[in-house]
Amino acid sequence: YDDVFPWPVAADGAGHSLEMVDAAGDPQSPLNWQASAVLKGTPGAANSPAAPAPPVVIAEILAKSAGAFAFEGAVADFIELTNTSGAPVSLAGWTLTVGSSQVAFGQTLAPGETLTVPCQDRPLPAPGLARRLDPAGGTVVLADATGRVRDGLRHGPQATDVSLSRLGGVWRFTAPTPGAASGPALVTAAPSALRINEWLANPERGGDDWIEL
């Protein structure tokens, strides 16, 4: 854990504990932790209720584009936001952070409207992000005008020209659909059906280590 954004800063010396949001979620992701709602935390009791679902969420990312998406004639990655609420949402002061790069917004999203953020390794007009996404893995964080983290994603290695999309609250691999509804999933089996079954970590001299799925 850490004591800087996007980790909950209220848990750093202000008397609040650090609580896990989803026990089945990623324990290494700052997005799966929150500061306790009460001072000194809740030892021996249930954690504080999770924050309400944000009106605007990260709906899709393409982190290894080889031509599936382009911006101003050049290959680009993208991040897509969607207003899932039934009312307009002003993004004035909201930010999207990827590593050390950040973009600020000023527009208003109508109900159901999407916003596609192109990502290229050059200065881009708003709301573009001046860096490609890391295909080996990274973290995308959406924060509101108060600096509060409203949504985020910690992803692993990505396949070429395949998006990671939120379908029914679950992240799935899909064909890229910038500016349109995501889906269907390219892999329909539940991720929970995949297990590490066996591995060898100390083979005989000259042998290979291996992992069996």
PDB file of C-alpha atoms in Angstrom:
ATOM      1  CA  TYR A   1       0.000   0.000   0.000  1.00  0.00           C
ATOM      2  CA  ASP A   2       0.972   3.654  -0.204  1.00  0.00           C
ATOM      3  CA  ASP A   3      -0.058   6.999   1.243  1.00  0.00           C
ATOM      4  CA  VAL A   4      -0.464   8.927  -1.999  1.00  0.00           C
ATOM      5  CA  PHE A   5      -3.136   9.074  -4.722  1.00  0.00           C
ATOM      6  CA  PRO A   6      -4.877   6.866  -5.765  1.00  0.00           C
ATOM      7  CA  TRP A   7      -4.623   5.196  -2.335  1.00  0.00           C
ATOM      8  CA  PRO A   8      -7.156   6.629   0.193  1.00  0.00           C
ATOM      9  CA  VAL A   9      -5.254   9.498   1.806  1.00  0.00           C
ATOM     10  CA  ALA A  10      -7.684   9.699   4.767  1.00  0.00           C
ATOM     11  CA  ALA A  11      -6.121   6.463   6.041  1.00  0.00           C
ATOM     12  CA  ASP A  12      -2.724   8.187   6.296  1.00  0.00           C
ATOM     13  CA  GLY A  13      -2.459   9.678   9.789  1.00  0.00           C
ATOM     14  CA  ALA A  14      -6.040  10.937  10.018  1.00  0.00           C
ATOM     15  CA  GLY A  15      -7.241   8.092  12.236  1.00  0.00           C
ATOM     16  CA  HIS A  16      -9.104   6.049   9.633  1.00  0.00           C
ATOM     17  CA  SER A  17      -8.265   2.435   8.856  1.00  0.00           C
ATOM     18  CA  LEU A  18      -7.789   0.964   5.393  1.00  0.00           C
ATOM     19  CA  GLU A  19     -10.680  -1.342   4.428  1.00  0.00           C
ATOM     20  CA  MET A  20     -10.987  -3.785   1.540  1.00  0.00           C
ATOM     21  CA  VAL A  21     -13.985  -3.063  -0.689  1.00  0.00           C
ATOM     22  CA  ASP A  22     -14.338  -6.475  -2.358  1.00  0.00           C
ATOM     23  CA  ALA A  23     -12.824  -9.560  -0.706  1.00  0.00           C
ATOM     24  CA  ALA A  24     -12.801 -11.288  -4.098  1.00  0.00           C
ATOM     25  CA  GLY A  25     -11.144  -8.302  -5.775  1.00  0.00           C
ATOM     26  CA  ASP A  26      -7.498  -7.452  -6.394  1.00  0.00           C
ATOM     27  CA  PRO A  27      -5.772  -6.955  -2.996  1.00  0.00           C
ATOM     28  CA  GLN A  28      -2.851  -5.160  -4.658  1.00  0.00           C
ATOM     29  CA  SER A  29      -5.029  -2.540  -6.334  1.00  0.00           C
ATOM     30  CA  PRO A  30      -5.542   0.797  -4.548  1.00  0.00           C
ATOM     31  CA  LEU A  31      -8.958   0.888  -6.204  1.00  0.00           C
ATOM     32  CA  ASN A  32     -10.089  -2.035  -4.022  1.00  0.00           C
ATOM     33  CA  TRP A  33      -9.390  -0.217  -0.752  1.00  0.00           C
ATOM     34  CA  GLN A  34     -11.200   2.590   1.044  1.00  0.00           C
ATOM     35  CA  ALA A  35     -10.723   4.636   4.207  1.00  0.00           C
ATOM     36  CA  SER A  36     -13.066   3.603   7.024  1.00  0.00           C
ATOM     37  CA  ALA A  37     -16.111   5.826   7.477  1.00  0.00           C
ATOM     38  CA  VAL A  38     -15.407   6.123  11.223  1.00  0.00           C
ATOM     39  CA  LEU A  39     -12.250   6.947  13.151  1.00  0.00           C
ATOM     40  CA  LYS A  40     -10.197   3.977  14.367  1.00  0.00           C
ATOM     41  CA  GLY A  41     -11.858   1.673  11.854  1.00  0.00           C
ATOM     42  CA  THR A  42     -14.237  -1.196  12.598  1.00  0.00           C
ATOM     43  CA  PRO A  43     -12.212  -3.958  14.325  1.00  0.00           C
ATOM     44  CA  GLY A  44     -14.333  -7.061  14.890  1.00  0.00           C
ATOM     45  CA  ALA A  45     -17.238  -5.614  12.886  1.00  0.00           C
ATOM     46  CA  ALA A  46     -18.277  -5.311   9.260  1.00  0.00           C
ATOM     47  CA  ASN A  47     -16.432  -2.818   7.089  1.00  0.00           C
ATOM     48  CA  SER A  48     -17.985   0.506   6.168  1.00  0.00           C
ATOM     49  CA  PRO A  49     -20.518   0.373   3.306  1.00  0.00           C
ATOM     50  CA  ALA A  50     -18.926   0.725  -0.105  1.00  0.00           C
ATOM     51  CA  ALA A  51     -19.350   4.072  -1.821  1.00  0.00           C
ATOM     52  CA  PRO A  52     -22.348   4.371  -4.173  1.00  0.00           C
ATOM     53  CA  ALA A  53     -21.726   3.458  -7.789  1.00  0.00           C
ATOM     54  CA  PRO A  54     -20.387   6.477  -9.688  1.00  0.00           C
ATOM     55  CA  PRO A  55     -22.557   8.013 -12.422  1.00  0.00           C
ATOM     56  CA  VAL A  56     -19.665   7.978 -14.897  1.00  0.00           C
ATOM     57  CA  VAL A  57     -17.511   4.860 -15.259  1.00  0.00           C
ATOM     58  CA  ILE A  58     -14.622   3.559 -17.312  1.00  0.00           C
ATOM     59  CA  ALA A  59     -16.402   1.354 -19.838  1.00  0.00           C
ATOM     60  CA  GLU A  60     -13.651   0.177 -22.198  1.00  0.00           C
ATOM     61  CA  ILE A  61      -9.918   0.402 -22.802  1.00  0.00           C
ATOM     62  CA  LEU A  62      -7.765  -0.574 -25.755  1.00  0.00           C
ATOM     63  CA  ALA A  63      -4.165  -0.816 -24.568  1.00  0.00           C
ATOM     64  CA  LYS A  64      -2.439  -2.539 -27.502  1.00  0.00           C
ATOM     65  CA  SER A  65      -3.750  -1.026 -30.687  1.00  0.00           C
ATOM     66  CA  ALA A  66      -2.040  -1.968 -33.940  1.00  0.00           C
ATOM     67  CA  GLY A  67      -4.623  -0.275 -36.131  1.00  0.00           C
ATOM     68  CA  ALA A  68      -7.996  -1.141 -34.604  1.00  0.00           C
ATOM     69  CA  PHE A  69      -8.292   2.513 -33.531  1.00  0.00           C
ATOM     70  CA  ALA A  70      -6.729   5.643 -34.973  1.00  0.00           C
ATOM     71  CA  PHE A  71      -6.801   9.335 -34.088  1.00  0.00           C
ATOM     72  CA  GLU A  72      -5.928  12.048 -36.602  1.00  0.00           C
ATOM     73  CA  GLY A  73      -4.606   9.426 -38.986  1.00  0.00           C
ATOM     74  CA  ALA A  74      -2.262   7.700 -36.510  1.00  0.00           C
ATOM     75  CA  VAL A  75      -2.628   4.484 -34.508  1.00  0.00           C
ATOM     76  CA  ALA A  76      -3.799   5.146 -30.974  1.00  0.00           C
ATOM     77  CA  ASP A  77      -5.060   3.411 -27.856  1.00  0.00           C
ATOM     78  CA  PHE A  78      -8.198   4.674 -26.145  1.00  0.00           C
ATOM     79  CA  ILE A  79     -10.134   4.839 -22.882  1.00  0.00           C
ATOM     80  CA  GLU A  80     -13.898   5.187 -22.991  1.00  0.00           C
ATOM     81  CA  LEU A  81     -16.106   6.731 -20.300  1.00  0.00           C
ATOM     82  CA  THR A  82     -19.880   6.277 -20.093  1.00  0.00           C
ATOM     83  CA  ASN A  83     -22.566   8.122 -18.152  1.00  0.00           C
ATOM     84  CA  THR A  84     -24.634   5.254 -16.749  1.00  0.00           C
ATOM     85  CA  SER A  85     -27.025   7.507 -14.836  1.00  0.00           C
ATOM     86  CA  GLY A  86     -30.347   8.971 -15.954  1.00  0.00           C
ATOM     87  CA  ALA A  87     -29.204  12.580 -15.668  1.00  0.00           C
ATOM     88  CA  PRO A  88     -26.526  14.767 -17.274  1.00  0.00           C
ATOM     89  CA  VAL A  89     -23.179  14.738 -15.426  1.00  0.00           C
ATOM     90  CA  SER A  90     -20.697  17.596 -15.572  1.00  0.00           C
ATOM     91  CA  LEU A  91     -17.107  16.391 -15.803  1.00  0.00           C
ATOM     92  CA  ALA A  92     -15.705  19.826 -14.983  1.00  0.00           C
ATOM     93  CA  GLY A  93     -12.612  19.234 -12.847  1.00  0.00           C
ATOM     94  CA  TRP A  94     -12.698  15.447 -13.269  1.00  0.00           C
ATOM     95  CA  THR A  95      -9.387  13.805 -14.179  1.00  0.00           C
ATOM     96  CA  LEU A  96      -8.222  10.598 -15.788  1.00  0.00           C
ATOM     97  CA  THR A  97      -4.788   9.415 -14.639  1.00  0.00           C
ATOM     98  CA  VAL A  98      -2.548   6.794 -16.244  1.00  0.00           C
ATOM     99  CA  GLY A  99       0.862   6.501 -14.603  1.00  0.00           C
ATOM    100  CA  SER A 100       2.372   9.983 -14.455  1.00  0.00           C
ATOM    101  CA  SER A 101       0.082  11.343 -17.196  1.00  0.00           C
ATOM    102  CA  GLN A 102      -3.253  13.001 -16.570  1.00  0.00           C
ATOM    103  CA  VAL A 103      -6.018  14.657 -18.578  1.00  0.00           C
ATOM    104  CA  ALA A 104      -8.698  16.996 -17.198  1.00  0.00           C
ATOM    105  CA  PHE A 105     -12.245  17.267 -18.523  1.00  0.00           C
ATOM    106  CA  GLY A 106     -14.722  20.112 -18.871  1.00  0.00           C
ATOM    107  CA  GLN A 107     -17.654  18.729 -20.833  1.00  0.00           C
ATOM    108  CA  THR A 108     -21.026  17.402 -19.705  1.00  0.00           C
ATOM    109  CA  LEU A 109     -22.129  13.869 -20.572  1.00  0.00           C
ATOM    110  CA  ALA A 110     -25.808  13.274 -21.321  1.00  0.00           C
ATOM    111  CA  PRO A 111     -27.477  10.111 -19.965  1.00  0.00           C
ATOM    112  CA  GLY A 112     -25.990   7.103 -21.755  1.00  0.00           C
ATOM    113  CA  GLU A 113     -23.441   9.235 -23.600  1.00  0.00           C
ATOM    114  CA  THR A 114     -19.885   7.964 -24.059  1.00  0.00           C
ATOM    115  CA  LEU A 115     -16.617   9.880 -24.283  1.00  0.00           C
ATOM    116  CA  THR A 116     -13.679   8.333 -26.115  1.00  0.00           C
ATOM    117  CA  VAL A 117     -10.258   9.498 -24.886  1.00  0.00           C
ATOM    118  CA  PRO A 118      -7.533   8.873 -27.499  1.00  0.00           C
ATOM    119  CA  CYS A 119      -4.077   7.966 -26.170  1.00  0.00           C
ATOM    120  CA  GLN A 120      -0.923   8.694 -28.180  1.00  0.00           C
ATOM    121  CA  ASP A 121       2.704   9.448 -27.371  1.00  0.00           C
ATOM    122  CA  ARG A 122       2.380  13.134 -28.305  1.00  0.00           C
ATOM    123  CA  PRO A 123       0.529  16.231 -27.090  1.00  0.00           C
ATOM    124  CA  LEU A 124      -3.157  15.892 -27.961  1.00  0.00           C
ATOM    125  CA  PRO A 125      -6.104  18.280 -27.921  1.00  0.00           C
ATOM    126  CA  ALA A 126      -8.516  17.753 -25.026  1.00  0.00           C
ATOM    127  CA  PRO A 127      -9.631  15.264 -23.973  1.00  0.00           C
ATOM    128  CA  GLY A 128      -6.684  13.294 -25.373  1.00  0.00           C
ATOM    129  CA  LEU A 129      -4.077  11.639 -23.150  1.00  0.00           C
ATOM    130  CA  ALA A 130      -0.470  12.289 -24.195  1.00  0.00           C
ATOM    131  CA  ARG A 131       0.757   8.717 -23.822  1.00  0.00           C
ATOM    132  CA  ARG A 132      -0.024   5.236 -25.100  1.00  0.00           C
ATOM    133  CA  LEU A 133      -1.331   2.736 -22.571  1.00  0.00           C
ATOM    134  CA  ASP A 134       1.069   0.068 -21.356  1.00  0.00           C
ATOM    135  CA  PRO A 135       0.170  -3.256 -23.034  1.00  0.00           C
ATOM    136  CA  ALA A 136       2.083  -5.119 -20.308  1.00  0.00           C
ATOM    137  CA  GLY A 137      -0.255  -3.806 -17.600  1.00  0.00           C
ATOM    138  CA  GLY A 138      -1.140  -0.628 -15.770  1.00  0.00           C
ATOM    139  CA  THR A 139      -3.692   1.336 -13.768  1.00  0.00           C
ATOM    140  CA  VAL A 140      -6.318   3.784 -15.023  1.00  0.00           C
ATOM    141  CA  VAL A 141      -7.934   6.056 -12.416  1.00  0.00           C
ATOM    142  CA  LEU A 142     -10.967   8.346 -12.787  1.00  0.00           C
ATOM    143  CA  ALA A 143     -11.367  11.004 -10.089  1.00  0.00           C
ATOM    144  CA  ASP A 144     -14.008  13.695  -9.599  1.00  0.00           C
ATOM    145  CA  ALA A 145     -13.488  17.428  -9.057  1.00  0.00           C
ATOM    146  CA  THR A 146     -12.807  16.897  -5.327  1.00  0.00           C
ATOM    147  CA  GLY A 147     -10.003  14.432  -6.085  1.00  0.00           C
ATOM    148  CA  ARG A 148     -12.048  11.470  -4.894  1.00  0.00           C
ATOM    149  CA  VAL A 149     -11.456   8.286  -6.895  1.00  0.00           C
ATOM    150  CA  ARG A 150     -14.763   7.369  -8.557  1.00  0.00           C
ATOM    151  CA  ASP A 151     -13.673   4.484 -10.754  1.00  0.00           C
ATOM    152  CA  GLY A 152     -10.564   2.688 -11.905  1.00  0.00           C
ATOM    153  CA  LEU A 153      -9.039  -0.387 -13.435  1.00  0.00           C
ATOM    154  CA  ARG A 154      -5.801  -2.301 -12.850  1.00  0.00           C
ATOM    155  CA  HIS A 155      -5.198  -4.439 -15.933  1.00  0.00           C
ATOM    156  CA  GLY A 156      -2.660  -7.061 -16.912  1.00  0.00           C
ATOM    157  CA  PRO A 157      -1.064  -7.875 -20.296  1.00  0.00           C
ATOM    158  CA  GLN A 158      -3.318  -7.128 -23.266  1.00  0.00           C
ATOM    159  CA  ALA A 159      -3.798  -8.817 -26.646  1.00  0.00           C
ATOM    160  CA  THR A 160      -3.270  -6.905 -29.894  1.00  0.00           C
ATOM    161  CA  ASP A 161      -6.371  -5.021 -31.087  1.00  0.00           C
ATOM    162  CA  VAL A 162      -8.545  -6.491 -28.330  1.00  0.00           C
ATOM    163  CA  SER A 163     -10.400  -4.255 -25.892  1.00  0.00           C
ATOM    164  CA  LEU A 164     -11.117  -4.821 -22.225  1.00  0.00           C
ATOM    165  CA  SER A 165     -14.768  -3.873 -21.738  1.00  0.00           C
ATOM    166  CA  ARG A 166     -17.147  -3.734 -18.806  1.00  0.00           C
ATOM    167  CA  LEU A 167     -20.119  -5.982 -19.560  1.00  0.00           C
ATOM    168  CA  GLY A 168     -22.699  -6.377 -16.823  1.00  0.00           C
ATOM    169  CA  GLY A 169     -20.203  -5.155 -14.242  1.00  0.00           C
ATOM    170  CA  VAL A 170     -17.564  -7.726 -15.286  1.00  0.00           C
ATOM    171  CA  TRP A 171     -14.452  -6.982 -17.377  1.00  0.00           C
ATOM    172  CA  ARG A 172     -14.351  -9.028 -20.593  1.00  0.00           C
ATOM    173  CA  PHE A 173     -12.268  -9.115 -23.758  1.00  0.00           C
ATOM    174  CA  THR A 174     -14.188  -7.710 -26.739  1.00  0.00           C
ATOM    175  CA  ALA A 175     -13.624  -6.291 -30.196  1.00  0.00           C
ATOM    176  CA  PRO A 176     -12.902  -2.521 -29.937  1.00  0.00           C
ATOM    177  CA  THR A 177     -16.096  -0.417 -30.179  1.00  0.00           C
ATOM    178  CA  PRO A 178     -15.084   3.241 -29.669  1.00  0.00           C
ATOM    179  CA  GLY A 179     -18.135   5.477 -29.402  1.00  0.00           C
ATOM    180  CA  ALA A 180     -20.559   2.533 -29.344  1.00  0.00           C
ATOM    181  CA  ALA A 181     -21.864  -0.077 -26.923  1.00  0.00           C
ATOM    182  CA  SER A 182     -19.329  -2.763 -26.011  1.00  0.00           C
ATOM    183  CA  GLY A 183     -19.641  -6.466 -26.639  1.00  0.00           C
ATOM    184  CA  PRO A 184     -20.171  -9.251 -27.134  1.00  0.00           C
ATOM    185  CA  ALA A 185     -17.457 -10.980 -25.129  1.00  0.00           C
ATOM    186  CA  LEU A 186     -14.834 -12.812 -27.170  1.00  0.00           C
ATOM    187  CA  VAL A 187     -14.384 -15.352 -24.365  1.00  0.00           C
ATOM    188  CA  THR A 188     -17.647 -16.489 -22.797  1.00  0.00           C
ATOM    189  CA  ALA A 189     -16.375 -18.927 -20.158  1.00  0.00           C
ATOM    190  CA  ALA A 190     -16.241 -17.591 -16.617  1.00  0.00           C
ATOM    191  CA  PRO A 191     -12.714 -16.556 -15.522  1.00  0.00           C
ATOM    192  CA  SER A 192     -13.355 -18.472 -12.284  1.00  0.00           C
ATOM    193  CA  ALA A 193     -13.287 -21.696 -14.334  1.00  0.00           C
ATOM    194  CA  LEU A 194      -9.542 -21.270 -14.924  1.00  0.00           C
ATOM    195  CA  ARG A 195      -7.225 -22.658 -12.246  1.00  0.00           C
ATOM    196  CA  ILE A 196      -3.513 -23.212 -11.704  1.00  0.00           C
ATOM    197  CA  ASN A 197      -3.459 -26.988 -11.372  1.00  0.00           C
ATOM    198  CA  GLU A 198       0.216 -27.901 -10.954  1.00  0.00           C
ATOM    199  CA  TRP A 199       3.701 -26.418 -11.262  1.00  0.00           C
ATOM    200  CA  LEU A 200       7.341 -27.469 -11.124  1.00  0.00           C
ATOM    201  CA  ALA A 201       9.771 -24.946  -9.692  1.00  0.00           C
ATOM    202  CA  ASN A 202      12.917 -27.044  -9.110  1.00  0.00           C
ATOM    203  CA  PRO A 203      13.523 -29.380 -12.084  1.00  0.00           C
ATOM    204  CA  GLU A 204      16.479 -31.675 -12.571  1.00  0.00           C
ATOM    205  CA  ARG A 205      19.593 -30.081 -14.050  1.00  0.00           C
ATOM    206  CA  GLY A 206      18.817 -28.961 -17.608  1.00  0.00           C
ATOM    207  CA  GLY A 207      15.055 -29.202 -17.154  1.00  0.00           C
ATOM    208  CA  ASP A 208      12.497 -26.434 -17.402  1.00  0.00           C
ATOM    209  CA  ASP A 209      10.175 -24.913 -14.843  1.00  0.00           C
ATOM    210  CA  TRP A 210       6.517 -25.123 -15.874  1.00  0.00           C
ATOM    211  CA  ILE A 211       3.004 -24.193 -14.834  1.00  0.00           C
ATOM    212  CA  GLU A 212      -0.096 -26.212 -15.761  1.00  0.00           C
ATOM    213  CA  LEU A 213      -3.519 -24.602 -16.168  1.00  0.00           C
TER     214      LEU A 213
END
